[in-house]
């Protein structure tokens, strides 16, 4: 038997943990015991930066009150056709981006996301690359780089290795509604991202965004305080292959499960750069004995690394097993090609491993859904977003969709921005 853990972690859901054959179980379990292969980078693109959690927040309720008095537009739209200056060819566009680079990056911080429409330059991968390089954004690798092979979109054959990744365009995932999430894996989170449309789907496939600061202020204060006090923890994977242990003599089961847990834990922790704890559970699709891998606990709200406001930084919408199942009932289940569905099963718990109540989940789902904006993107349209302030997702679609994404670990001018006093109308 050969089972592939295709997204060493996560969901199906997010694009967050992309399917990629990396770890094999049973017979091939042996292969996971070898140390990870040395990384032979063909690119100088740095790893995704470590997540910046900020300082601990003393009064969540008063921060929510402050957030309610903020005033800004979400997102900001820059439509080439509506600019005061007329931009002709691609060179004109890039020159304009260069001249307005700092203002655009300020808008990303203030507004959370900037939508570019009707630009010619970004219709191709090289043009998109020139756009974000001119803007002064610093690309980083996919946050799950150590175990993921999220495919990149190549430019011309002679260009340097691409930092532009495929968004979740696969035919097999077209009826999977990708819930709202900040790009985040274990301990790494890009600071920003630019999503580009090279070809829109025939139907649907809109890029989804939601304002994390607005979600934060709209969550019921009691629910918010409870989540912050207890913190949160993701289950990033389930290994549902241990039902056979129940056919062994009962006296043997604990030691066999202990050994299996040790092997699996070693294999997983060798592949990721954050610690994963395996918990024995009974459940899953056929109520079988399984091991559930849980990431370290973390706060659901963080202080923004540049401007300091509190923002919702919690992927419950995409990662909650219950919320995902409810969406599957509406849109249909994802069609997995490689048997990964049972492994790529994420969930979210309190940091003390307690279950979040159905009523709290329902409330979090409602607040998130109320804040989703469907961004219909045409060829060459780009959404530049602050990954801490703005969540993203993707609607279901029909036809062929080709969207790309570049993650950024930072940008020129960020240090100068950190020294400023930001005024959000409070
Ligand atoms: Fe994502």
mmCIF file of C-alpha atoms in Angstrom, residues 176-426:
data_model
loop_
_atom_site.group_PDB
_atom_site.id
_atom_site.type_symbol
_atom_site.label_atom_id
_atom_site.label_comp_id
_atom_site.label_asym_id
_atom_site.label_seq_id
_atom_site.Cartn_x
_atom_site.Cartn_y
_atom_site.Cartn_z
ATOM 1 C CA UNK A 176 -14.267 23.901 -3.883
ATOM 2 C CA UNK A 177 -15.072 27.265 -2.324
ATOM 3 C CA UNK A 178 -11.802 28.394 -0.790
ATOM 4 C CA UNK A 179 -12.702 29.920 2.533
ATOM 5 C CA UNK A 180 -11.253 33.184 3.777
ATOM 6 C CA UNK A 181 -7.754 32.999 5.166
ATOM 7 C CA UNK A 182 -4.532 34.907 5.657
ATOM 8 C CA UNK A 183 -1.680 33.108 3.929
ATOM 9 C CA UNK A 184 0.022 31.470 6.844
ATOM 10 C CA UNK A 185 1.778 28.174 7.418
ATOM 11 C CA UNK A 186 3.070 27.091 10.807
ATOM 12 C CA UNK A 187 5.286 29.987 11.778
ATOM 13 C CA UNK A 188 5.610 31.756 8.433
ATOM 14 C CA UNK A 189 3.422 34.377 6.816
ATOM 15 C CA UNK A 190 4.198 36.595 3.823
ATOM 16 C CA UNK A 191 3.745 40.270 4.602
ATOM 17 C CA UNK A 192 1.903 40.999 1.385
ATOM 18 C CA UNK A 193 0.817 39.453 -1.891
ATOM 19 C CA UNK A 194 -0.155 40.399 -5.420
ATOM 20 C CA UNK A 195 -2.766 38.249 -7.158
ATOM 21 C CA UNK A 196 -2.987 38.572 -10.933
ATOM 22 C CA UNK A 197 -5.477 37.347 -13.518
ATOM 23 C CA UNK A 198 -3.978 35.988 -16.731
ATOM 24 C CA UNK A 199 -7.249 34.382 -17.756
ATOM 25 C CA UNK A 200 -10.600 34.579 -16.033
ATOM 26 C CA UNK A 201 -12.789 31.526 -15.700
ATOM 27 C CA UNK A 202 -15.784 31.253 -18.025
ATOM 28 C CA UNK A 203 -18.025 31.400 -14.996
ATOM 29 C CA UNK A 204 -17.331 32.352 -11.374
ATOM 30 C CA UNK A 205 -13.836 32.043 -9.963
ATOM 31 C CA UNK A 206 -13.915 35.532 -8.468
ATOM 32 C CA UNK A 207 -11.069 36.409 -6.153
ATOM 33 C CA UNK A 208 -12.442 37.023 -2.672
ATOM 34 C CA UNK A 209 -11.175 39.488 -0.108
ATOM 35 C CA UNK A 210 -12.313 40.452 3.379
ATOM 36 C CA UNK A 211 -11.101 43.197 5.694
ATOM 37 C CA UNK A 212 -9.598 41.632 8.841
ATOM 38 C CA UNK A 213 -9.930 44.860 10.836
ATOM 39 C CA UNK A 214 -13.627 45.037 10.079
ATOM 40 C CA UNK A 215 -14.135 41.364 10.969
ATOM 41 C CA UNK A 216 -12.303 42.009 14.244
ATOM 42 C CA UNK A 217 -14.586 44.882 15.169
ATOM 43 C CA UNK A 218 -17.772 43.037 14.221
ATOM 44 C CA UNK A 219 -17.163 39.868 16.216
ATOM 45 C CA UNK A 220 -19.238 39.718 19.380
ATOM 46 C CA UNK A 221 -16.998 41.024 22.211
ATOM 47 C CA UNK A 222 -17.652 37.957 24.368
ATOM 48 C CA UNK A 223 -16.728 35.547 21.590
ATOM 49 C CA UNK A 224 -13.688 37.664 20.761
ATOM 50 C CA UNK A 225 -12.487 37.773 24.359
ATOM 51 C CA UNK A 226 -12.950 34.017 24.744
ATOM 52 C CA UNK A 227 -10.955 33.294 21.592
ATOM 53 C CA UNK A 228 -8.201 35.681 22.571
ATOM 54 C CA UNK A 229 -7.969 34.400 26.153
ATOM 55 C CA UNK A 230 -7.821 30.742 25.147
ATOM 56 C CA UNK A 231 -5.981 31.378 21.838
ATOM 57 C CA UNK A 232 -6.403 29.063 18.863
ATOM 58 C CA UNK A 233 -4.761 26.011 17.413
ATOM 59 C CA UNK A 234 -5.030 24.383 13.992
ATOM 60 C CA UNK A 235 -5.171 20.735 13.241
ATOM 61 C CA UNK A 236 -3.171 20.605 10.042
ATOM 62 C CA UNK A 237 -3.524 16.977 9.029
ATOM 63 C CA UNK A 238 -5.204 13.709 9.923
ATOM 64 C CA UNK A 239 -3.615 10.326 9.382
ATOM 65 C CA UNK A 240 -6.578 7.946 9.322
ATOM 66 C CA UNK A 241 -4.664 4.735 8.681
ATOM 67 C CA UNK A 242 -4.562 3.093 12.052
ATOM 68 C CA UNK A 243 -7.827 1.189 12.244
ATOM 69 C CA UNK A 244 -5.882 -2.055 11.810
ATOM 70 C CA UNK A 245 -4.362 -1.537 15.252
ATOM 71 C CA UNK A 246 -7.763 -2.435 16.704
ATOM 72 C CA UNK A 247 -7.412 -5.951 15.297
ATOM 73 C CA UNK A 248 -4.313 -6.526 17.437
ATOM 74 C CA UNK A 249 -4.481 -7.958 20.958
ATOM 75 C CA UNK A 250 -5.535 -5.129 23.239
ATOM 76 C CA UNK A 251 -2.393 -5.417 25.357
ATOM 77 C CA UNK A 252 -0.276 -4.577 22.321
ATOM 78 C CA UNK A 253 -2.252 -1.613 21.067
ATOM 79 C CA UNK A 254 -0.815 1.156 23.284
ATOM 80 C CA UNK A 255 2.800 0.281 22.529
ATOM 81 C CA UNK A 256 2.143 -0.155 18.791
ATOM 82 C CA UNK A 257 0.297 3.164 18.607
ATOM 83 C CA UNK A 258 3.073 4.805 20.621
ATOM 84 C CA UNK A 259 5.685 3.558 18.161
ATOM 85 C CA UNK A 260 3.621 4.604 15.144
ATOM 86 C CA UNK A 261 3.054 8.010 16.658
ATOM 87 C CA UNK A 262 6.775 8.436 17.241
ATOM 88 C CA UNK A 263 7.607 7.479 13.655
ATOM 89 C CA UNK A 264 4.953 9.718 12.145
ATOM 90 C CA UNK A 265 5.898 12.591 14.428
ATOM 91 C CA UNK A 266 9.551 12.289 13.436
ATOM 92 C CA UNK A 267 8.649 12.193 9.754
ATOM 93 C CA UNK A 268 6.386 15.214 9.918
ATOM 94 C CA UNK A 269 8.596 17.337 12.112
ATOM 95 C CA UNK A 270 11.550 16.623 9.821
ATOM 96 C CA UNK A 271 9.634 18.168 6.962
ATOM 97 C CA UNK A 272 8.274 21.329 8.519
ATOM 98 C CA UNK A 273 9.970 24.087 10.444
ATOM 99 C CA UNK A 274 7.376 24.362 13.178
ATOM 100 C CA UNK A 275 6.612 21.820 15.847
ATOM 101 C CA UNK A 276 3.688 19.507 15.228
ATOM 102 C CA UNK A 277 2.081 17.476 17.991
ATOM 103 C CA UNK A 278 0.229 14.279 17.113
ATOM 104 C CA UNK A 279 -2.885 13.535 19.126
ATOM 105 C CA UNK A 280 -4.617 10.136 19.068
ATOM 106 C CA UNK A 281 -8.254 10.445 18.098
ATOM 107 C CA UNK A 282 -11.117 8.303 16.955
ATOM 108 C CA UNK A 283 -13.206 9.861 14.262
ATOM 109 C CA UNK A 284 -12.858 10.868 10.661
ATOM 110 C CA UNK A 285 -15.004 9.593 7.852
ATOM 111 C CA UNK A 286 -15.450 6.057 9.184
ATOM 112 C CA UNK A 287 -14.892 6.592 12.860
ATOM 113 C CA UNK A 288 -11.476 5.022 12.682
ATOM 114 C CA UNK A 289 -8.429 5.348 14.871
ATOM 115 C CA UNK A 290 -6.361 8.265 13.624
ATOM 116 C CA UNK A 291 -3.561 10.630 14.470
ATOM 117 C CA UNK A 292 -4.309 14.317 14.256
ATOM 118 C CA UNK A 293 -1.399 16.716 13.770
ATOM 119 C CA UNK A 294 -1.786 20.015 15.579
ATOM 120 C CA UNK A 295 0.310 23.126 15.116
ATOM 121 C CA UNK A 296 1.382 25.313 18.049
ATOM 122 C CA UNK A 297 -1.232 27.607 19.549
ATOM 123 C CA UNK A 298 -1.400 31.227 18.460
ATOM 124 C CA UNK A 299 -3.457 34.397 18.979
ATOM 125 C CA UNK A 300 -6.430 34.990 16.667
ATOM 126 C CA UNK A 301 -5.753 38.748 16.582
ATOM 127 C CA UNK A 302 -2.407 40.424 15.961
ATOM 128 C CA UNK A 303 -1.001 43.914 16.061
ATOM 129 C CA UNK A 304 -0.145 45.057 12.546
ATOM 130 C CA UNK A 305 3.648 45.074 12.005
ATOM 131 C CA UNK A 306 3.681 48.505 10.336
ATOM 132 C CA UNK A 307 0.715 50.550 11.534
ATOM 133 C CA UNK A 308 -0.084 48.839 14.840
ATOM 134 C CA UNK A 309 -3.860 48.343 14.629
ATOM 135 C CA UNK A 310 -5.347 45.073 15.823
ATOM 136 C CA UNK A 311 -6.455 42.832 12.988
ATOM 137 C CA UNK A 312 -8.192 39.459 12.821
ATOM 138 C CA UNK A 313 -5.567 36.898 11.827
ATOM 139 C CA UNK A 314 -7.428 33.650 12.115
ATOM 140 C CA UNK A 315 -8.293 31.095 9.447
ATOM 141 C CA UNK A 316 -11.362 29.604 11.080
ATOM 142 C CA UNK A 317 -13.439 30.248 7.953
ATOM 143 C CA UNK A 318 -11.236 28.100 5.736
ATOM 144 C CA UNK A 319 -10.021 25.634 8.351
ATOM 145 C CA UNK A 320 -13.030 24.718 10.410
ATOM 146 C CA UNK A 321 -14.082 21.219 9.424
ATOM 147 C CA UNK A 322 -17.701 22.027 10.255
ATOM 148 C CA UNK A 323 -17.822 25.206 8.170
ATOM 149 C CA UNK A 324 -16.097 23.472 5.282
ATOM 150 C CA UNK A 325 -18.615 20.624 5.340
ATOM 151 C CA UNK A 326 -21.458 23.117 5.320
ATOM 152 C CA UNK A 327 -20.031 24.754 2.196
ATOM 153 C CA UNK A 328 -19.522 21.355 0.580
ATOM 154 C CA UNK A 329 -23.212 20.727 1.055
ATOM 155 C CA UNK A 330 -23.869 23.822 -1.073
ATOM 156 C CA UNK A 331 -21.125 23.637 -3.694
ATOM 157 C CA UNK A 332 -20.208 19.947 -3.716
ATOM 158 C CA UNK A 333 -17.087 18.320 -2.424
ATOM 159 C CA UNK A 334 -13.648 18.761 -3.825
ATOM 160 C CA UNK A 335 -12.652 16.107 -6.335
ATOM 161 C CA UNK A 336 -9.383 14.759 -5.097
ATOM 162 C CA UNK A 337 -7.206 13.032 -7.644
ATOM 163 C CA UNK A 338 -4.782 11.340 -5.345
ATOM 164 C CA UNK A 339 -6.630 10.131 -2.299
ATOM 165 C CA UNK A 340 -5.496 13.126 -0.333
ATOM 166 C CA UNK A 341 -8.881 14.141 0.977
ATOM 167 C CA UNK A 342 -8.637 12.124 4.143
ATOM 168 C CA UNK A 343 -5.251 13.521 4.954
ATOM 169 C CA UNK A 344 -5.764 17.150 4.080
ATOM 170 C CA UNK A 345 -8.270 17.578 6.786
ATOM 171 C CA UNK A 346 -7.887 20.715 8.795
ATOM 172 C CA UNK A 347 -9.807 21.980 11.753
ATOM 173 C CA UNK A 348 -9.493 24.674 14.368
ATOM 174 C CA UNK A 349 -9.658 24.376 18.142
ATOM 175 C CA UNK A 350 -8.958 26.553 21.126
ATOM 176 C CA UNK A 351 -5.300 26.716 22.084
ATOM 177 C CA UNK A 352 -6.056 24.353 24.989
ATOM 178 C CA UNK A 353 -7.440 21.819 22.442
ATOM 179 C CA UNK A 354 -11.044 22.510 23.468
ATOM 180 C CA UNK A 355 -13.754 22.514 20.791
ATOM 181 C CA UNK A 356 -15.248 25.776 19.610
ATOM 182 C CA UNK A 357 -19.009 25.696 20.056
ATOM 183 C CA UNK A 358 -21.322 25.434 17.049
ATOM 184 C CA UNK A 359 -22.919 28.768 17.947
ATOM 185 C CA UNK A 360 -19.532 30.550 18.050
ATOM 186 C CA UNK A 361 -18.567 28.956 14.725
ATOM 187 C CA UNK A 362 -21.860 30.074 13.227
ATOM 188 C CA UNK A 363 -21.260 33.628 14.419
ATOM 189 C CA UNK A 364 -17.687 33.703 13.051
ATOM 190 C CA UNK A 365 -18.950 32.313 9.745
ATOM 191 C CA UNK A 366 -21.659 34.964 9.497
ATOM 192 C CA UNK A 367 -19.337 37.862 10.292
ATOM 193 C CA UNK A 368 -16.811 36.610 7.744
ATOM 194 C CA UNK A 369 -19.408 35.993 5.045
ATOM 195 C CA UNK A 370 -20.870 39.464 5.576
ATOM 196 C CA UNK A 371 -17.452 40.931 4.847
ATOM 197 C CA UNK A 372 -16.542 38.990 1.716
ATOM 198 C CA UNK A 373 -16.138 41.108 -1.403
ATOM 199 C CA UNK A 374 -16.257 39.303 -4.737
ATOM 200 C CA UNK A 375 -13.573 40.838 -6.970
ATOM 201 C CA UNK A 376 -14.203 39.957 -10.582
ATOM 202 C CA UNK A 377 -10.802 40.105 -12.206
ATOM 203 C CA UNK A 378 -10.210 40.492 -15.928
ATOM 204 C CA UNK A 379 -7.001 39.740 -17.757
ATOM 205 C CA UNK A 380 -4.208 41.923 -16.358
ATOM 206 C CA UNK A 381 -6.092 42.976 -13.224
ATOM 207 C CA UNK A 382 -4.075 42.758 -10.012
ATOM 208 C CA UNK A 383 -5.003 42.796 -6.325
ATOM 209 C CA UNK A 384 -2.142 43.930 -4.097
ATOM 210 C CA UNK A 385 -2.949 43.093 -0.508
ATOM 211 C CA UNK A 386 -1.545 43.336 2.977
ATOM 212 C CA UNK A 387 -1.585 39.713 4.158
ATOM 213 C CA UNK A 388 -2.120 40.681 7.803
ATOM 214 C CA UNK A 389 -5.048 43.011 7.203
ATOM 215 C CA UNK A 390 -6.749 41.345 4.296
ATOM 216 C CA UNK A 391 -8.000 37.782 4.030
ATOM 217 C CA UNK A 392 -8.429 36.082 0.669
ATOM 218 C CA UNK A 393 -10.333 33.182 -0.856
ATOM 219 C CA UNK A 394 -11.760 32.060 -4.187
ATOM 220 C CA UNK A 395 -15.240 31.406 -5.476
ATOM 221 C CA UNK A 396 -16.149 28.202 -7.291
ATOM 222 C CA UNK A 397 -15.823 28.334 -11.067
ATOM 223 C CA UNK A 398 -16.418 26.674 -14.421
ATOM 224 C CA UNK A 399 -14.023 26.601 -17.335
ATOM 225 C CA UNK A 400 -10.339 27.362 -17.487
ATOM 226 C CA UNK A 401 -8.909 29.785 -14.941
ATOM 227 C CA UNK A 402 -5.353 31.084 -14.856
ATOM 228 C CA UNK A 403 -4.545 33.323 -11.943
ATOM 229 C CA UNK A 404 -1.115 33.746 -10.350
ATOM 230 C CA UNK A 405 0.237 35.058 -7.072
ATOM 231 C CA UNK A 406 3.520 36.459 -5.825
ATOM 232 C CA UNK A 407 4.191 36.574 -2.065
ATOM 233 C CA UNK A 408 6.251 39.364 -0.546
ATOM 234 C CA UNK A 409 8.421 39.309 2.558
ATOM 235 C CA UNK A 410 8.573 43.102 2.666
ATOM 236 C CA UNK A 411 8.983 46.181 0.515
ATOM 237 C CA UNK A 412 11.105 49.252 -0.002
ATOM 238 C CA UNK A 413 9.945 51.984 2.333
ATOM 239 C CA UNK A 414 8.521 49.666 5.014
ATOM 240 C CA UNK A 415 10.952 50.861 7.685
ATOM 241 C CA UNK A 416 10.091 54.467 6.905
ATOM 242 C CA UNK A 417 6.381 53.596 7.137
ATOM 243 C CA UNK A 418 6.879 52.053 10.589
ATOM 244 C CA UNK A 419 8.085 55.413 11.939
ATOM 245 C CA UNK A 420 4.941 57.232 10.860
ATOM 246 C CA UNK A 421 1.854 58.023 12.870
ATOM 247 C CA UNK A 422 -1.025 56.409 11.008
ATOM 248 C CA UNK A 423 -4.384 58.050 11.197
ATOM 249 C CA UNK A 424 -7.401 55.898 10.496
ATOM 250 C CA UNK A 425 -9.878 58.483 11.633
ATOM 251 C CA UNK A 426 -9.948 57.289 15.255
#
